[in-house]
């Protein structure tokens, strides 16, 4: 069974300038993995004939399967065909069906077709033309010196249509393999990457199938499990057995998997417990509430919140006592506790959470930049307040405070 080394080459200066993200390569890699194809390289090259040719020569030398996206349009800077012609010496011809489709499009739009649109119908002689049902330029499959090339438009909907209908169905036949690859992402909050890795050190060192890869993210840590097998059932068994081993050690920090985010889990927990949460936010400025209300069904568990940035708002609207503000300050354990309790009462919720602190750039009330108090209060008399000292700039301190608040609410609801 032949093991293919795949490469994805994206053509377009707009990708290099950061004007658009290279989501095509991400999607193609994910799909190819499901068919047992390992992607070894991603390349991005601008609209320059010499550089595109160089990228293609490198791909031809090091990869078995090359998927090219972009550069098939009608303009002078669409150079994918020309660059591949330089390395392959293959003749370009006009595909009759594609040309008829392009002409019909302009006729139906009651527009005059400019001559450069004929370029979109040009294909390599002897190639397999991949019909584009979502746009005009067709895709192509070309064999060159034992290597398989696929050329796809850069427009995502067109690329996905051609890949889904024409490329992926032929891959099993091409590789002669039934093996598939599947990943499972486990998500954790409240534990650092180094600590998580230490607790799983022996499992990670002994990994074979599935592989175990810890990765730090802005809102927590994830572990990506990746397994290879010949059937979905065997894959699921491998992944679930390894997941069980991991959660036996660090399950207290686990909150979900794959596309789940912590706010979705919190909203579901609140709904299951028939509880509502309201937030009083000073330095986070509504960030926590925005996270919660971004989830479908949040209206049932979040009646609202209040941004109380100024001390007068904390006192006159939220009801924090003048004595607390005067003697302890707005950046204090006492103020955070009153904020959480008062916002709970004000909105008639079961749980209140409050954020107060110093995001910077300068200290406040003699408190250092990064000092943050987060408090939780509920109707049963439960109260909890924690002090943190976050490093970073203003934006990162605010974001870290929000993530820590989500963690505290999650742990409370657990």
Tab-separated table of C-alpha atoms in Angstrom:
chain	number	residue	atom	x	y	z
A	1	UNK	CA	0.000	0.000	0.000
A	2	UNK	CA	1.471	3.310	-1.085
A	3	UNK	CA	1.764	6.050	1.515
A	4	UNK	CA	1.180	9.417	-0.108
A	5	UNK	CA	2.966	12.581	0.946
A	6	UNK	CA	0.567	15.396	0.205
A	7	UNK	CA	1.231	19.104	-0.182
A	8	UNK	CA	-1.122	22.043	-0.495
A	9	UNK	CA	0.013	25.098	-2.448
A	10	UNK	CA	-2.102	28.248	-2.192
A	11	UNK	CA	-1.523	30.897	-4.854
A	12	UNK	CA	-2.453	34.511	-4.165
A	13	UNK	CA	-0.709	37.648	-2.962
A	14	UNK	CA	-3.748	38.493	-0.829
A	15	UNK	CA	-2.898	35.489	1.367
A	16	UNK	CA	0.645	36.714	1.960
A	17	UNK	CA	-0.591	40.196	2.813
A	18	UNK	CA	-2.977	38.778	5.400
A	19	UNK	CA	-5.997	40.242	3.642
A	20	UNK	CA	-7.670	36.828	3.759
A	21	UNK	CA	-6.910	33.717	5.790
A	22	UNK	CA	-5.804	30.491	4.121
A	23	UNK	CA	-8.895	28.555	5.171
A	24	UNK	CA	-8.713	26.405	2.028
A	25	UNK	CA	-5.541	24.677	3.236
A	26	UNK	CA	-7.025	24.116	6.694
A	27	UNK	CA	-10.168	22.526	5.269
A	28	UNK	CA	-8.307	20.384	2.747
A	29	UNK	CA	-5.918	19.057	5.421
A	30	UNK	CA	-8.830	18.092	7.647
A	31	UNK	CA	-10.600	16.297	4.814
A	32	UNK	CA	-7.493	14.535	3.526
A	33	UNK	CA	-6.778	13.190	7.010
A	34	UNK	CA	-10.131	11.422	6.979
A	35	UNK	CA	-8.943	9.542	3.892
A	36	UNK	CA	-5.595	8.562	5.376
A	37	UNK	CA	-3.578	11.140	3.424
A	38	UNK	CA	-0.834	12.844	5.426
A	39	UNK	CA	-0.231	16.482	4.521
A	40	UNK	CA	3.490	17.182	4.960
A	41	UNK	CA	3.703	20.736	3.655
A	42	UNK	CA	1.649	23.898	3.214
A	43	UNK	CA	2.990	26.545	0.865
A	44	UNK	CA	1.686	30.021	0.095
A	45	UNK	CA	3.073	31.944	-2.858
A	46	UNK	CA	2.200	35.326	-4.332
A	47	UNK	CA	1.094	36.132	-7.875
A	48	UNK	CA	4.580	36.082	-9.406
A	49	UNK	CA	5.370	33.670	-12.222
A	50	UNK	CA	8.929	32.876	-11.148
A	51	UNK	CA	8.016	32.268	-7.521
A	52	UNK	CA	4.985	30.138	-8.395
A	53	UNK	CA	7.174	28.068	-10.718
A	54	UNK	CA	9.753	27.610	-7.924
A	55	UNK	CA	7.030	26.522	-5.467
A	56	UNK	CA	5.702	24.015	-8.010
A	57	UNK	CA	9.171	22.555	-8.712
A	58	UNK	CA	9.769	22.098	-4.987
A	59	UNK	CA	6.387	20.416	-4.550
A	60	UNK	CA	7.022	18.106	-7.522
A	61	UNK	CA	10.342	16.995	-5.996
A	62	UNK	CA	9.167	16.363	-2.434
A	63	UNK	CA	5.498	15.367	-2.588
A	64	UNK	CA	3.401	12.627	-4.193
A	65	UNK	CA	0.109	14.493	-4.287
A	66	UNK	CA	-0.088	18.251	-4.747
A	67	UNK	CA	-3.285	20.269	-4.453
A	68	UNK	CA	-3.088	23.809	-5.783
A	69	UNK	CA	-5.747	26.391	-4.946
A	70	UNK	CA	-6.072	29.739	-6.681
A	71	UNK	CA	-4.621	31.385	-9.755
A	72	UNK	CA	-7.141	29.961	-12.246
A	73	UNK	CA	-9.059	33.184	-12.892
A	74	UNK	CA	-9.207	35.409	-15.982
A	75	UNK	CA	-6.759	38.174	-15.068
A	76	UNK	CA	-3.066	38.647	-15.828
A	77	UNK	CA	-2.035	37.853	-12.256
A	78	UNK	CA	-3.718	34.419	-12.377
A	79	UNK	CA	-0.551	32.461	-13.168
A	80	UNK	CA	-1.113	28.893	-11.974
A	81	UNK	CA	-1.506	27.401	-15.476
A	82	UNK	CA	1.495	29.274	-16.861
A	83	UNK	CA	3.766	28.261	-13.959
A	84	UNK	CA	2.835	24.578	-14.194
A	85	UNK	CA	3.338	24.671	-17.952
A	86	UNK	CA	6.942	25.780	-17.353
A	87	UNK	CA	7.727	22.676	-15.297
A	88	UNK	CA	5.573	20.186	-17.220
A	89	UNK	CA	5.897	21.430	-20.845
A	90	UNK	CA	2.267	20.372	-21.279
A	91	UNK	CA	0.104	22.053	-23.899
A	92	UNK	CA	-2.828	24.208	-22.832
A	93	UNK	CA	-6.074	23.818	-24.768
A	94	UNK	CA	-9.545	25.289	-24.466
A	95	UNK	CA	-12.107	22.985	-22.879
A	96	UNK	CA	-15.240	23.239	-25.001
A	97	UNK	CA	-17.784	22.489	-22.258
A	98	UNK	CA	-16.217	24.966	-19.853
A	99	UNK	CA	-16.140	27.663	-22.512
A	100	UNK	CA	-19.782	27.108	-23.386
A	101	UNK	CA	-20.678	27.432	-19.712
A	102	UNK	CA	-18.770	30.712	-19.395
A	103	UNK	CA	-20.408	32.154	-22.503
A	104	UNK	CA	-23.841	31.102	-21.287
A	105	UNK	CA	-23.220	32.784	-17.943
A	106	UNK	CA	-22.530	36.158	-19.568
A	107	UNK	CA	-25.469	35.736	-21.927
A	108	UNK	CA	-27.851	35.008	-19.036
A	109	UNK	CA	-26.493	38.034	-17.182
A	110	UNK	CA	-27.000	40.183	-20.286
A	111	UNK	CA	-23.348	41.186	-20.093
A	112	UNK	CA	-20.612	41.343	-22.698
A	113	UNK	CA	-17.901	38.766	-22.094
A	114	UNK	CA	-14.400	40.248	-22.229
A	115	UNK	CA	-11.796	38.177	-24.125
A	116	UNK	CA	-9.739	37.418	-21.015
A	117	UNK	CA	-12.534	35.192	-19.692
A	118	UNK	CA	-11.550	32.573	-22.280
A	119	UNK	CA	-8.496	31.977	-20.095
A	120	UNK	CA	-10.681	30.326	-17.464
A	121	UNK	CA	-11.563	27.515	-19.892
A	122	UNK	CA	-7.918	26.610	-20.599
A	123	UNK	CA	-6.833	23.187	-19.368
A	124	UNK	CA	-3.823	20.939	-19.881
A	125	UNK	CA	-4.146	18.592	-22.810
A	126	UNK	CA	-4.898	15.066	-21.626
A	127	UNK	CA	-5.827	16.090	-18.077
A	128	UNK	CA	-8.996	15.067	-16.279
A	129	UNK	CA	-11.251	18.126	-16.256
A	130	UNK	CA	-13.061	18.584	-12.929
A	131	UNK	CA	-16.377	20.295	-13.534
A	132	UNK	CA	-17.044	23.430	-11.489
A	133	UNK	CA	-20.734	23.522	-10.588
A	134	UNK	CA	-20.299	26.550	-8.313
A	135	UNK	CA	-18.338	28.843	-10.625
A	136	UNK	CA	-16.682	29.134	-14.021
A	137	UNK	CA	-13.044	27.939	-13.983
A	138	UNK	CA	-12.897	24.124	-13.952
A	139	UNK	CA	-10.480	22.156	-11.828
A	140	UNK	CA	-7.936	19.715	-13.247
A	141	UNK	CA	-6.264	16.437	-12.333
A	142	UNK	CA	-2.837	15.987	-13.943
A	143	UNK	CA	-0.259	13.202	-13.699
A	144	UNK	CA	3.367	14.325	-13.980
A	145	UNK	CA	6.266	11.895	-13.600
A	146	UNK	CA	4.438	9.706	-11.112
A	147	UNK	CA	3.065	12.614	-9.108
A	148	UNK	CA	-0.629	13.565	-8.955
A	149	UNK	CA	-1.595	17.225	-9.231
A	150	UNK	CA	-5.008	18.707	-8.529
A	151	UNK	CA	-5.745	22.296	-9.538
A	152	UNK	CA	-8.701	24.000	-7.848
A	153	UNK	CA	-10.158	27.520	-7.848
A	154	UNK	CA	-9.322	29.680	-4.842
A	155	UNK	CA	-12.929	30.640	-4.083
A	156	UNK	CA	-13.775	28.400	-1.083
A	157	UNK	CA	-17.261	27.343	-2.198
A	158	UNK	CA	-15.932	26.366	-5.640
A	159	UNK	CA	-12.905	24.585	-4.186
A	160	UNK	CA	-15.045	22.605	-1.747
A	161	UNK	CA	-17.584	21.622	-4.394
A	162	UNK	CA	-14.958	20.247	-6.782
A	163	UNK	CA	-12.963	18.547	-4.026
A	164	UNK	CA	-16.048	16.968	-2.512
A	165	UNK	CA	-17.525	15.759	-5.781
A	166	UNK	CA	-14.415	14.878	-7.761
A	167	UNK	CA	-11.276	14.500	-5.641
A	168	UNK	CA	-12.179	12.753	-2.418
A	169	UNK	CA	-14.305	9.985	-3.971
A	170	UNK	CA	-11.291	8.890	-6.041
A	171	UNK	CA	-8.704	8.946	-3.249
A	172	UNK	CA	-9.356	5.427	-1.929
A	173	UNK	CA	-8.953	4.100	-5.452
A	174	UNK	CA	-5.799	6.165	-5.888
A	175	UNK	CA	-4.137	5.054	-2.636
A	176	UNK	CA	-5.454	1.513	-2.469
A	177	UNK	CA	-5.971	2.073	1.257
A	178	UNK	CA	-8.970	1.769	3.525
A	179	UNK	CA	-7.109	3.420	6.384
A	180	UNK	CA	-8.620	6.571	7.794
A	181	UNK	CA	-7.354	9.110	10.297
A	182	UNK	CA	-9.514	10.704	12.949
A	183	UNK	CA	-8.799	13.250	15.652
A	184	UNK	CA	-10.506	13.961	18.947
A	185	UNK	CA	-9.802	17.219	20.769
A	186	UNK	CA	-10.199	17.201	24.563
A	187	UNK	CA	-10.565	20.612	26.211
A	188	UNK	CA	-9.428	21.660	29.686
A	189	UNK	CA	-9.611	24.829	31.756
A	190	UNK	CA	-7.849	25.818	34.982
A	191	UNK	CA	-4.677	23.833	34.320
A	192	UNK	CA	-1.525	24.992	32.519
A	193	UNK	CA	0.022	23.201	29.562
A	194	UNK	CA	3.173	22.239	31.479
A	195	UNK	CA	1.217	20.819	34.427
A	196	UNK	CA	-1.096	18.883	32.137
A	197	UNK	CA	1.852	17.468	30.214
A	198	UNK	CA	3.604	16.491	33.477
A	199	UNK	CA	0.551	14.567	34.695
A	200	UNK	CA	0.363	12.685	31.378
A	201	UNK	CA	4.105	12.379	30.777
A	202	UNK	CA	4.263	8.570	30.644
A	203	UNK	CA	1.254	8.350	28.320
A	204	UNK	CA	2.739	10.946	25.975
A	205	UNK	CA	6.161	9.252	25.918
A	206	UNK	CA	4.599	5.864	25.143
A	207	UNK	CA	2.237	7.182	22.471
A	208	UNK	CA	1.971	5.291	19.214
A	209	UNK	CA	-1.615	5.071	18.053
A	210	UNK	CA	-3.311	7.327	18.920
A	211	UNK	CA	-0.810	10.144	19.272
A	212	UNK	CA	-1.259	12.626	22.148
A	213	UNK	CA	-0.481	16.305	21.576
A	214	UNK	CA	-1.068	18.964	24.294
A	215	UNK	CA	-1.614	22.480	22.922
A	216	UNK	CA	-2.076	25.764	24.779
A	217	UNK	CA	-4.882	28.091	23.681
A	218	UNK	CA	-6.107	31.475	24.830
A	219	UNK	CA	-9.078	30.021	26.720
A	220	UNK	CA	-7.456	26.888	28.118
A	221	UNK	CA	-5.472	23.833	27.068
A	222	UNK	CA	-6.407	21.149	24.568
A	223	UNK	CA	-5.154	17.645	23.916
A	224	UNK	CA	-5.457	16.420	20.358
A	225	UNK	CA	-5.694	12.652	19.997
A	226	UNK	CA	-5.081	11.350	16.476
A	227	UNK	CA	-5.602	7.718	15.523
A	228	UNK	CA	-5.276	5.626	12.353
A	229	UNK	CA	-7.359	2.548	11.671
A	230	UNK	CA	-9.247	0.751	8.924
A	231	UNK	CA	-12.712	1.344	10.355
A	232	UNK	CA	-14.644	4.019	12.220
A	233	UNK	CA	-15.493	1.532	14.971
A	234	UNK	CA	-11.834	0.691	15.639
A	235	UNK	CA	-10.946	4.382	15.534
A	236	UNK	CA	-13.614	5.282	18.076
A	237	UNK	CA	-12.497	2.457	20.361
A	238	UNK	CA	-8.863	3.615	20.297
A	239	UNK	CA	-9.775	7.244	20.911
A	240	UNK	CA	-12.275	6.542	23.678
A	241	UNK	CA	-9.909	4.210	25.549
A	242	UNK	CA	-7.158	6.836	25.508
A	243	UNK	CA	-9.641	9.551	26.484
A	244	UNK	CA	-10.660	7.477	29.519
A	245	UNK	CA	-7.018	7.065	30.593
A	246	UNK	CA	-6.456	10.814	30.350
A	247	UNK	CA	-9.632	11.813	32.184
A	248	UNK	CA	-8.841	9.372	34.996
A	249	UNK	CA	-5.897	11.670	35.766
A	250	UNK	CA	-7.022	15.168	34.815
A	251	UNK	CA	-10.786	14.872	34.455
A	252	UNK	CA	-11.393	17.625	37.035
A	253	UNK	CA	-10.218	20.172	34.471
A	254	UNK	CA	-12.073	18.716	31.480
A	255	UNK	CA	-15.056	20.590	30.078
A	256	UNK	CA	-15.696	19.386	26.535
A	257	UNK	CA	-14.330	18.323	23.199
A	258	UNK	CA	-13.890	19.241	19.548
A	259	UNK	CA	-15.821	22.437	18.733
A	260	UNK	CA	-17.287	22.976	22.203
A	261	UNK	CA	-16.368	26.196	23.999
A	262	UNK	CA	-16.600	26.796	27.734
A	263	UNK	CA	-19.478	29.283	27.472
A	264	UNK	CA	-21.629	26.671	25.722
A	265	UNK	CA	-21.006	24.223	28.544
A	266	UNK	CA	-21.827	26.880	31.149
A	267	UNK	CA	-25.114	27.782	29.476
A	268	UNK	CA	-26.054	24.096	29.329
A	269	UNK	CA	-25.172	23.580	33.007
A	270	UNK	CA	-27.234	26.616	34.000
A	271	UNK	CA	-30.181	25.330	31.982
A	272	UNK	CA	-29.888	21.832	33.463
A	273	UNK	CA	-29.855	23.286	36.987
A	274	UNK	CA	-32.612	25.799	36.208
A	275	UNK	CA	-30.352	28.685	37.241
A	276	UNK	CA	-29.626	32.156	35.910
A	277	UNK	CA	-26.463	34.229	36.084
A	278	UNK	CA	-25.914	37.990	35.993
A	279	UNK	CA	-22.578	39.778	35.870
A	280	UNK	CA	-21.255	43.067	37.225
A	281	UNK	CA	-18.237	43.981	35.120
A	282	UNK	CA	-15.764	46.730	35.742
A	283	UNK	CA	-12.455	46.023	33.964
A	284	UNK	CA	-13.969	43.356	31.660
A	285	UNK	CA	-16.504	45.877	30.361
A	286	UNK	CA	-19.197	43.359	29.392
A	287	UNK	CA	-16.837	40.740	27.959
A	288	UNK	CA	-18.117	37.948	30.227
A	289	UNK	CA	-21.769	38.680	29.478
A	290	UNK	CA	-21.032	38.859	25.753
A	291	UNK	CA	-19.500	35.374	25.920
A	292	UNK	CA	-22.585	33.963	27.618
A	293	UNK	CA	-25.161	35.630	25.373
A	294	UNK	CA	-23.303	34.495	22.241
A	295	UNK	CA	-24.635	30.983	22.932
A	296	UNK	CA	-27.985	29.818	21.605
A	297	UNK	CA	-30.525	29.681	24.421
A	298	UNK	CA	-28.658	32.165	26.619
A	299	UNK	CA	-31.775	34.282	27.141
A	300	UNK	CA	-33.169	31.548	29.379
A	301	UNK	CA	-30.168	31.634	31.725
A	302	UNK	CA	-28.847	35.211	31.562
A	303	UNK	CA	-31.310	38.048	32.290
A	304	UNK	CA	-28.596	40.682	31.814
A	305	UNK	CA	-25.585	42.346	33.326
A	306	UNK	CA	-24.142	45.738	34.119
A	307	UNK	CA	-20.931	47.469	33.109
A	308	UNK	CA	-19.963	49.509	36.174
A	309	UNK	CA	-16.641	51.010	35.268
A	310	UNK	CA	-16.887	54.231	37.245
A	311	UNK	CA	-16.965	54.236	41.055
A	312	UNK	CA	-20.174	56.340	41.005
A	313	UNK	CA	-21.940	53.667	38.944
A	314	UNK	CA	-20.794	50.994	41.369
A	315	UNK	CA	-22.233	53.067	44.202
A	316	UNK	CA	-25.360	54.728	42.745
A	317	UNK	CA	-26.569	52.080	40.276
A	318	UNK	CA	-25.175	48.794	41.581
A	319	UNK	CA	-25.475	49.738	45.227
A	320	UNK	CA	-21.955	49.108	46.482
A	321	UNK	CA	-21.726	50.921	49.810
A	322	UNK	CA	-19.906	54.256	49.992
A	323	UNK	CA	-18.163	52.924	53.083
A	324	UNK	CA	-16.667	49.979	51.179
A	325	UNK	CA	-15.525	52.191	48.328
A	326	UNK	CA	-14.108	54.770	50.730
A	327	UNK	CA	-12.280	52.413	53.073
A	328	UNK	CA	-11.388	49.449	50.873
A	329	UNK	CA	-11.446	50.903	47.360
A	330	UNK	CA	-13.113	49.659	44.197
A	331	UNK	CA	-10.269	47.202	43.541
A	332	UNK	CA	-10.773	45.034	46.594
A	333	UNK	CA	-12.178	41.772	47.845
A	334	UNK	CA	-14.958	43.579	49.677
A	335	UNK	CA	-16.067	45.570	46.640
A	336	UNK	CA	-16.060	42.466	44.430
A	337	UNK	CA	-18.252	40.592	46.936
A	338	UNK	CA	-20.809	43.405	47.125
A	339	UNK	CA	-20.852	43.727	43.336
A	340	UNK	CA	-21.604	40.008	42.889
A	341	UNK	CA	-24.335	39.954	45.519
A	342	UNK	CA	-25.967	43.184	44.381
A	343	UNK	CA	-26.034	42.276	40.676
A	344	UNK	CA	-27.638	38.967	41.585
A	345	UNK	CA	-30.403	40.773	43.475
A	346	UNK	CA	-30.774	43.516	40.885
A	347	UNK	CA	-31.414	41.039	38.064
A	348	UNK	CA	-33.224	38.396	40.108
A	349	UNK	CA	-30.730	35.700	39.179
A	350	UNK	CA	-29.597	32.696	41.177
A	351	UNK	CA	-25.907	33.509	40.738
A	352	UNK	CA	-23.983	36.752	40.489
A	353	UNK	CA	-20.417	37.165	39.308
A	354	UNK	CA	-18.325	40.334	39.537
A	355	UNK	CA	-15.065	41.569	38.030
A	356	UNK	CA	-13.019	44.471	39.331
A	357	UNK	CA	-9.348	45.250	38.896
A	358	UNK	CA	-6.631	47.222	37.192
A	359	UNK	CA	-6.186	46.599	33.467
A	360	UNK	CA	-3.652	49.388	33.044
A	361	UNK	CA	-1.731	51.102	31.693
A	362	UNK	CA	-1.198	52.688	35.139
A	363	UNK	CA	-2.003	51.631	38.690
A	364	UNK	CA	-5.328	52.515	40.322
A	365	UNK	CA	-5.894	53.309	44.015
A	366	UNK	CA	-2.315	52.250	44.643
A	367	UNK	CA	-3.047	48.774	43.214
A	368	UNK	CA	-0.683	47.368	40.591
A	369	UNK	CA	-1.578	46.769	36.973
A	370	UNK	CA	-2.917	43.229	36.614
A	371	UNK	CA	-4.458	42.920	40.091
A	372	UNK	CA	-7.972	41.517	39.664
A	373	UNK	CA	-10.714	40.346	42.023
A	374	UNK	CA	-13.452	38.006	40.816
A	375	UNK	CA	-16.341	37.091	43.069
A	376	UNK	CA	-19.313	34.707	42.923
A	377	UNK	CA	-22.409	34.936	45.114
A	378	UNK	CA	-25.606	32.888	45.117
A	379	UNK	CA	-28.927	32.970	46.907
A	380	UNK	CA	-28.043	30.188	49.335
A	381	UNK	CA	-25.349	32.251	51.040
A	382	UNK	CA	-22.433	30.888	49.034
A	383	UNK	CA	-19.731	33.506	48.458
A	384	UNK	CA	-16.319	33.144	46.900
A	385	UNK	CA	-13.773	35.755	45.894
A	386	UNK	CA	-10.345	35.211	44.368
A	387	UNK	CA	-7.460	37.603	43.787
A	388	UNK	CA	-5.266	37.312	40.726
A	389	UNK	CA	-2.230	39.130	39.419
A	390	UNK	CA	-2.216	38.846	35.624
A	391	UNK	CA	0.726	39.832	33.456
A	392	UNK	CA	0.465	41.379	30.013
A	393	UNK	CA	-0.987	44.427	28.347
A	394	UNK	CA	-4.410	45.919	28.970
A	395	UNK	CA	-6.188	43.728	26.442
A	396	UNK	CA	-4.624	40.467	27.620
A	397	UNK	CA	-5.368	41.233	31.289
A	398	UNK	CA	-9.040	41.819	30.474
A	399	UNK	CA	-9.244	38.620	28.426
A	400	UNK	CA	-7.496	36.551	31.089
A	401	UNK	CA	-9.872	37.896	33.724
A	402	UNK	CA	-12.840	36.892	31.589
A	403	UNK	CA	-11.484	33.367	31.045
A	404	UNK	CA	-10.834	32.998	34.784
A	405	UNK	CA	-14.408	34.096	35.495
A	406	UNK	CA	-15.729	31.484	33.095
A	407	UNK	CA	-13.582	28.899	34.862
A	408	UNK	CA	-14.907	29.917	38.286
A	409	UNK	CA	-18.544	29.757	37.152
A	410	UNK	CA	-17.921	26.382	35.508
A	411	UNK	CA	-16.386	24.965	38.699
A	412	UNK	CA	-19.217	26.403	40.783
A	413	UNK	CA	-21.841	24.780	38.556
A	414	UNK	CA	-20.006	21.438	38.517
